[in-house]
Amino acid sequence: MIVGGGPVGHRVAERLRHHGHDGPVTLLDAEPGPAYHRVLLPAVLDGSLTPADLRLPDLPDVTLRHGVSAAGIDRRLRQVRTTEHDRIPYDTLVLATGARPHLPPVPGLRHASGWLIDGVTGLRSRTDCARVRGDEIVVLGGGPLGVETAAALRRAGRRVTLVHPGPYPLDARLDAEAGEVLTRHLDGLGVGLELGRVAAEVQPGKVVLADESPLAWDTLLCCTGVRPRTRLAEAAGLAVRTGVLVDAAGRTSDPAIRAVGDCTEPGGSLHTGWEQAEAVARSLTGKGAPRGLAAGRRPVFRLRVPGLTLGVLGDGRGDAGDEIVTYRDPARGRYARLSLDAAGRLRAAVLTGLPQALATLTQLYTTDTPLPESRLALLLGRPAPRTGPLPELPPEAVVCRCNNVTKGALAQAWEGGAQTAEALAKATRATTGCGSCVEEVREMCAEFAGSTS
């Protein structure tokens, strides 16, 4: 049984079937409609995607119960009690309960009853998209969701102001030079930036900043982070700190219960959720670790803002003693900072404006392969002698993180006749989310063509 019908819970069910699990699978989804990609919600705000475009593929041979939540877990009897007052037995339970928006404790944000005042919302569901109204939008929070949302609303013609306490957006992930590139890009889009500022008070239609300057709003969007949903796990007596504690195979403190995605500690990006789902599915079906992928967490972050290629591998910073390779071309918005270990393997990286280099480096990072000697040629996308060919990614490797398209799915579509990047996009939806995987899909095309020639 899987509790949680978001992208990661959906992925667990899909991978269980892929790896040969032939027993019953039940998925409880609190939302009433089909599962969808929450990370693409900003694209709905600018009209580049419709709500229907976010829908995840149907799951074959899975019992889906939409609009049903888990109310409790009886670990002794191995049963889940639902909000419909029935009890469902399980052999293995997978918690994929996700996270809830964290709203800042700003005076005036809520009524005395605890409800948000009219016009204030987070952005975690399709319903939240419908709550964004009017022309004057203030976005609180300059993390990934805040930046992507502000850019999307600006592209839709809204007047947008982004309020962020840090010196530049995404300051938790980027160094100052990459932050400057991002700041210039947002400024060029026409996003108003209030950096190093915080909201001190919220009034109907107005935010008062700490220096007492006011910002008018028709909608106030709080993109100020999330907190793992752990109530169900805590009530069942599972080990929880910030999130549900899990090992590399998603096991909780109860061997019959796994957990994946944003409800876990460490949680992380959606890419980490994909990895956890794959690990759980392989563990439950007796499969080993995926061939060709490096052990351990390999976080990959890509900002979903059209017109700007920005990616972070690892924590973006690396370790003391690493070799640092830096490339700067501020006039063209191109910047890279690579952190390499003594063997030339990539430990962390930040890149802007270098799509081909980001695609290649992601592949090298994911497979823990040393970089070629000519670092500059790699960054500029120029051919250079290599010590060997780029490593071959395994079929399980996720190429399009927006639509959860693996190399194996691309290969299958290629064999079915989709033998261009455009045809693969139509067949698999790869590249149709944020578009940041276009170069990787093109590289896959070259690899597939070479293997069949």
C-alpha positions as MATLAB code, in Angstrom:
seq = 'MIVGGGPVGHRVAERLRHHGHDGPVTLLDAEPGPAYHRVLLPAVLDGSLTPADLRLPDLPDVTLRHGVSAAGIDRRLRQVRTTEHDRIPYDTLVLATGARPHLPPVPGLRHASGWLIDGVTGLRSRTDCARVRGDEIVVLGGGPLGVETAAALRRAGRRVTLVHPGPYPLDARLDAEAGEVLTRHLDGLGVGLELGRVAAEVQPGKVVLADESPLAWDTLLCCTGVRPRTRLAEAAGLAVRTGVLVDAAGRTSDPAIRAVGDCTEPGGSLHTGWEQAEAVARSLTGKGAPRGLAAGRRPVFRLRVPGLTLGVLGDGRGDAGDEIVTYRDPARGRYARLSLDAAGRLRAAVLTGLPQALATLTQLYTTDTPLPESRLALLLGRPAPRTGPLPELPPEAVVCRCNNVTKGALAQAWEGGAQTAEALAKATRATTGCGSCVEEVREMCAEFAGSTS';
ca = [
       0.000    0.000    0.000;
       1.175    3.514   -0.887;
      -0.145    6.531    1.011;
       0.215    9.668   -1.091;
      -0.610   10.164   -4.759;
       1.914   12.830   -5.673;
       4.700   12.317   -8.219;
       6.920   10.280   -5.876;
       4.144    7.974   -4.654;
       3.075    7.515   -8.269;
       6.681    6.712   -9.170;
       6.891    3.985   -6.503;
       3.813    2.265   -7.931;
       5.119    2.520  -11.492;
       8.561    1.164  -10.608;
       7.120   -1.728   -8.583;
       5.294   -2.920  -11.689;
       8.326   -2.225  -13.867;
      10.522   -4.424  -11.670;
       8.086   -7.317  -11.731;
       5.966   -6.992   -8.596;
       2.794   -8.913   -9.469;
       0.939   -8.627   -6.175;
      -1.813   -6.106   -5.447;
      -0.851   -2.431   -5.105;
      -3.231    0.086   -3.542;
      -2.580    3.832   -3.656;
      -4.459    6.326   -1.470;
      -4.562    9.862   -2.874;
      -6.141   12.638   -0.836;
      -6.768   14.721   -3.965;
      -9.956   13.978   -5.902;
      -8.512   13.899   -9.426;
      -5.670   12.139  -11.263;
      -2.079   12.538  -10.062;
      -0.085   15.450  -11.485;
       3.326   17.127  -11.386;
       3.263   19.807   -8.698;
       6.682   21.151   -9.674;
       5.180   22.374  -12.960;
       2.431   24.463  -11.334;
       4.210   27.768  -12.164;
       3.895   26.874  -15.862;
       0.109   26.820  -15.416;
       0.249   30.385  -14.117;
       1.816   31.699  -17.331;
      -0.359   29.562  -19.599;
       2.509   27.586  -21.125;
       0.907   24.425  -19.710;
      -2.708   23.608  -18.940;
      -3.711   21.733  -15.789;
      -4.327   18.697  -18.007;
      -0.700   18.826  -19.211;
       0.464   18.156  -15.654;
      -1.308   14.820  -15.446;
       0.900   11.820  -14.752;
       0.525    8.638  -16.849;
      -2.112    6.154  -15.788;
      -0.934    3.305  -13.563;
      -1.808   -0.169  -14.855;
      -2.972   -2.790  -12.367;
      -2.976   -0.387   -9.407;
      -6.028    0.180   -7.209;
      -6.395    3.968   -6.964;
      -8.556    5.536   -4.288;
      -8.862    9.241   -5.013;
     -10.160   11.589   -2.360;
      -9.213    9.134    0.384;
      -6.602    9.831    3.064;
      -4.978    7.654    5.682;
      -6.274    8.537    9.142;
      -4.073    6.149   11.109;
      -1.759    3.139   11.006;
      -2.142    0.005   13.119;
       1.363   -1.414   12.970;
       0.498   -4.505   15.007;
      -2.296   -5.594   12.672;
      -0.626   -4.033    9.615;
      -3.691   -2.054    8.667;
      -4.317    1.494    7.488;
      -7.448    3.231    8.732;
      -8.845    5.626    6.121;
     -10.948    8.769    6.306;
     -13.819    6.648    4.981;
     -13.622    4.566    8.191;
     -12.482    1.362    6.545;
      -9.352   -0.632    7.307;
      -7.028   -1.814    4.556;
      -4.416   -4.497    5.299;
      -0.863   -4.236    4.002;
       2.254   -6.370    3.828;
       4.439   -3.342    3.139;
       3.349    0.262    3.584;
       5.042    3.126    1.716;
       4.505    6.644    3.048;
       4.707    9.333    0.354;
       2.807   12.031    2.209;
       4.921   14.902    0.898;
       5.207   18.289    2.539;
       3.001   21.225    3.458;
       3.735   24.907    2.820;
       5.554   26.691    5.606;
       3.954   30.069    6.167;
       6.003   32.767    7.882;
       4.770   34.048   11.258;
       4.005   37.524    9.925;
       1.379   39.501   11.852;
      -1.844   39.890    9.881;
      -1.298   36.892    7.599;
      -4.042   34.928    9.360;
      -7.359   35.688   10.948;
      -7.684   35.091   14.684;
      -9.283   31.757   13.767;
      -6.029   30.670   12.108;
      -7.346   30.834    8.538;
      -5.390   32.844    5.973;
      -6.861   36.217    5.093;
      -8.463   36.573    1.665;
      -5.987   36.803   -1.194;
      -3.154   34.955    0.566;
      -2.149   31.507   -0.680;
       0.689   29.056   -1.087;
       1.319   27.125   -4.302;
       1.048   23.368   -3.746;
      -2.014   22.394   -5.791;
      -3.995   23.197   -8.918;
      -6.575   24.803   -6.657;
      -3.916   27.240   -5.449;
      -3.281   28.308   -9.066;
      -6.933   29.333   -9.361;
      -6.550   31.498   -6.251;
      -3.982   33.760   -7.944;
      -6.053   36.733   -9.069;
      -5.545   40.339  -10.053;
      -2.648   42.161  -11.676;
      -0.543   43.082   -8.641;
       1.207   40.046   -7.174;
       3.670   39.938   -4.291;
       5.696   36.751   -3.858;
       7.314   36.117   -0.475;
      10.394   33.895   -0.718;
      13.230   33.684   -3.237;
      13.753   29.931   -3.251;
      13.140   27.784   -6.352;
       9.336   27.941   -6.168;
       9.297   31.677   -5.490;
      11.644   32.447   -8.380;
       9.843   30.165  -10.845;
       6.458   31.531   -9.781;
       7.524   35.177  -10.025;
       9.007   34.637  -13.493;
       5.897   32.776  -14.688;
       3.525   35.466  -13.456;
       5.629   38.162  -15.088;
       5.520   36.279  -18.401;
       1.741   36.234  -18.013;
       1.752   40.033  -17.881;
       1.216   40.468  -14.139;
       3.079   43.062  -12.109;
       5.221   41.015   -9.735;
       7.401   41.870   -6.764;
       9.620   39.224   -5.173;
      10.533   39.772   -1.515;
      13.512   37.795   -0.247;
      15.636   38.238    2.906;
      18.861   37.087    1.232;
      21.283   39.148   -0.874;
      20.069   37.437   -4.062;
      17.475   34.780   -4.957;
      18.445   31.141   -4.367;
      21.226   32.254   -2.022;
      21.012   28.893   -0.223;
      22.098   27.139   -3.452;
      24.098   29.655   -5.493;
      27.323   31.530   -4.990;
      27.344   35.304   -5.432;
      28.339   35.272   -9.112;
      25.604   32.851  -10.158;
      23.219   34.828   -7.961;
      24.120   37.979   -9.863;
      23.302   36.277  -13.189;
      19.919   35.197  -11.835;
      19.201   38.644  -10.397;
      19.959   40.317  -13.736;
      17.721   37.846  -15.561;
      14.762   38.442  -13.247;
      15.295   42.186  -13.462;
      15.313   41.898  -17.248;
      11.967   40.108  -17.115;
      10.550   43.028  -15.166;
      10.243   41.283  -11.808;
      10.506   43.799   -8.988;
      13.121   42.653   -6.487;
      13.088   43.535   -2.812;
      16.270   41.775   -1.676;
      17.554   41.794    1.875;
      14.012   42.668    2.941;
      11.377   40.882    5.015;
       7.655   41.335    5.519;
       6.878   42.842    8.921;
       3.096   43.012    8.642;
       0.353   41.934    6.262;
      -2.782   44.001    5.799;
      -5.613   43.401    3.313;
      -4.117   44.465   -0.019;
      -0.809   45.604    1.467;
       2.466   44.175    2.796;
       4.530   46.395    5.064;
       8.248   45.632    4.939;
      10.580   45.916    7.919;
      11.656   49.420    6.855;
       7.948   50.397    6.826;
       7.745   50.655    3.025;
       4.432   49.268    1.696;
       3.779   46.944   -1.247;
       0.284   46.713   -2.702;
      -1.074   43.311   -3.710;
      -4.121   41.660   -5.214;
      -2.667   38.236   -4.407;
       0.024   37.484   -1.842;
       1.857   34.243   -2.627;
       3.826   32.626    0.179;
       6.647   30.553   -1.318;
       8.595   30.342    1.916;
       9.521   26.689    2.024;
       7.833   23.482    3.109;
       7.732   21.195    6.116;
       7.502   17.385    5.871;
       4.069   15.913    6.551;
       4.888   13.568    9.414;
       1.671   13.505   11.472;
       0.711   10.023   10.301;
       4.191    8.621   10.957;
       4.479   10.287   14.363;
       1.074    9.008   15.464;
       2.176    5.494   14.484;
       5.295    5.800   16.645;
       7.839    5.844   13.804;
      11.178    7.574   14.304;
      10.822   11.189   13.159;
      13.017   14.260   13.442;
      12.317   16.972   10.886;
      11.068   14.202    8.577;
      10.560   10.456    8.781;
      13.969    8.850    9.292;
      14.859    6.412    6.500;
      17.868    4.451    5.296;
      19.146    4.134    1.720;
      16.346    1.681    0.860;
      13.625    3.893    2.379;
      13.193    1.719    5.482;
      11.745    3.441    8.526;
      12.122    2.284   12.132;
       9.433   -0.308   11.306;
      10.776   -2.817    8.730;
       7.280   -3.169    7.225;
       7.019    0.567    6.489;
       9.008    2.564    3.930;
       8.927    6.291    3.269;
       9.942    8.380    0.256;
      10.026   11.962   -0.938;
       9.503   15.205    0.922;
       8.139   13.553    4.075;
      11.539   11.944    4.754;
      14.800   13.034    6.304;
      16.856   13.715    4.353;
      14.209   14.798    1.868;
      15.386   17.146   -0.830;
      14.645   17.783   -4.464;
      12.233   15.857   -6.621;
      15.238   14.126   -8.192;
      16.048   12.710   -4.765;
      12.436   11.519   -4.542;
      12.857    9.685   -7.865;
      15.987    8.011   -6.505;
      14.215    6.987   -3.310;
      11.267    5.572   -5.248;
      13.617    3.545   -7.436;
      15.528    2.272   -4.396;
      12.331    1.218   -2.605;
      10.927   -0.540   -5.672;
      14.186   -2.403   -6.261;
      14.485   -3.384   -2.616;
      10.911   -4.709   -2.451;
      11.352   -6.734   -5.647;
      14.758   -8.139   -4.716;
      16.723   -6.129   -7.267;
      20.141   -4.649   -6.583;
      21.274   -1.071   -7.039;
      20.918    0.351  -10.576;
      23.880   -0.475  -12.813;
      26.002    2.507  -13.777;
      24.756    4.985  -11.183;
      27.021    6.139   -8.377;
      26.160    5.158   -4.826;
      24.785    7.743   -2.413;
      22.706   10.854   -2.933;
      23.428   12.755   -6.134;
      21.235   15.858   -5.937;
      20.611   17.596   -9.252;
      18.739   20.914   -9.298;
      17.629   22.823  -12.372;
      15.733   26.068  -12.272;
      12.603   26.012  -14.422;
      12.715   29.515  -15.897;
      12.538   29.702  -19.707;
      15.379   31.705  -21.203;
      17.821   30.869  -18.425;
      19.847   27.695  -18.008;
      20.780   27.348  -14.339;
      21.787   24.126  -12.632;
      23.334   23.017   -9.358;
      24.972   19.633   -8.866;
      25.491   18.485   -5.296;
      25.476   21.347   -2.830;
      27.113   23.638   -5.388;
      30.042   24.293   -3.083;
      32.113   21.121   -2.700;
      34.667   20.422    0.020;
      37.794   22.117    1.292;
      40.789   20.912   -0.684;
      38.852   20.338   -3.903;
      40.241   21.606   -7.195;
      38.151   24.586   -8.287;
      37.543   25.326  -11.966;
      35.848   28.652  -12.732;
      34.611   30.121  -16.011;
      33.151   33.620  -16.329;
      31.488   35.387  -19.254;
      29.207   37.930  -17.556;
      28.272   39.763  -20.762;
      26.543   36.593  -22.000;
      25.273   35.438  -18.607;
      27.598   32.423  -18.642;
      29.257   31.226  -15.463;
      30.533   27.942  -14.061;
      32.180   26.864  -10.856;
      33.228   23.212  -10.651;
      34.552   21.463   -7.554;
      36.651   18.357   -8.349;
      38.288   15.766   -6.138;
      41.886   14.563   -6.567;
      40.809   12.041   -9.226;
      39.055   14.712  -11.290;
      35.544   13.595  -10.338;
      32.882   16.238   -9.984;
      31.773   16.821   -6.405;
      29.690   19.959   -6.896;
      28.963   22.541   -9.562;
      27.002   25.691  -10.325;
      26.386   26.639  -13.958;
      24.424   29.363  -15.746;
      24.009   29.894  -19.474;
      25.830   26.679  -20.459;
      23.162   24.116  -21.438;
      25.407   21.641  -23.256;
      28.004   21.687  -20.479;
      25.285   21.199  -17.862;
      23.942   18.156  -19.721;
      27.399   16.571  -19.995;
      28.407   17.389  -16.430;
      25.144   15.971  -15.074;
      25.948   12.693  -16.798;
      29.518   12.656  -15.471;
      28.344   13.589  -11.971;
      25.571   10.991  -11.887;
      27.971    8.218  -12.909;
      30.906    9.507  -10.801;
      33.179    9.616  -13.856;
      36.344   11.791  -14.012;
      36.151   14.856  -16.222;
      38.251   15.065  -19.405;
      41.520   16.980  -19.124;
      40.275   19.915  -21.191;
      37.822   21.471  -18.760;
      37.370   24.614  -20.878;
      36.460   22.638  -23.993;
      33.843   20.769  -21.977;
      32.348   23.986  -20.606;
      32.206   25.598  -24.046;
      30.768   22.500  -25.700;
      33.728   22.092  -28.026;
      35.092   18.705  -29.068;
      38.266   17.747  -27.233;
      40.277   14.569  -26.776;
      38.879   12.410  -23.986;
      40.526    9.770  -21.885;
      37.543    7.605  -22.820;
      33.942    7.847  -23.984;
      31.265    9.365  -21.824;
      29.825    6.680  -19.528;
      26.646    5.006  -20.635;
      23.712    5.805  -18.397;
      21.594    2.838  -17.280;
      17.961    2.573  -18.431;
      16.753    3.643  -14.954;
      18.501    7.032  -15.162;
      15.978    9.884  -15.234;
      16.693   12.253  -18.129;
      13.618   14.502  -17.983;
      12.979   15.268  -14.334;
       9.811   17.272  -14.947;
       7.973   14.388  -16.602;
       9.901   11.502  -15.036;
      11.175   10.175  -18.379;
      13.995    7.649  -18.089;
      16.645    6.759  -20.620;
      14.887    3.405  -20.979;
      11.615    5.109  -21.938;
      13.437    7.227  -24.520;
      15.148    4.130  -25.935;
      11.821    2.328  -26.214;
      10.261    5.297  -28.027;
      13.298    5.492  -30.342;
      12.911    1.832  -31.241;
       9.242    2.536  -31.902;
      10.140    5.089  -34.572;
      10.536    8.364  -32.634;
      14.056    9.046  -33.899;
      14.485   12.793  -33.453;
      14.459   14.957  -30.340;
      11.126   16.423  -31.447;
       9.601   12.987  -32.005;
      10.858   11.772  -28.632;
       9.296   14.820  -26.985;
       5.951   14.016  -28.583;
       6.150   10.340  -27.642;
       7.408   10.686  -24.055;
       6.822   14.356  -23.047;
      10.566   14.705  -22.362;
      11.684   18.366  -22.721;
       8.058   19.611  -22.569;
       8.258   20.745  -18.935;
      10.958   23.300  -18.191;
      13.002   22.384  -21.285;
      16.303   22.147  -19.416;
      16.905   18.560  -20.555;
      16.905   19.367  -24.292;
      20.668   18.896  -24.607;
      20.539   15.582  -22.755;
      17.797   14.300  -25.042;
      19.851   15.325  -28.066;
      22.820   13.427  -26.654;
      20.567   10.398  -26.187;
      19.551   10.661  -29.854;
      23.203   10.606  -30.911;
      23.872    7.620  -28.650;
      20.861    5.681  -29.950;
      21.754    6.461  -33.566;
      25.324    5.289  -32.999;
      24.206    2.018  -31.444;
      21.985    1.175  -34.427;
      24.357    2.261  -37.197;
];
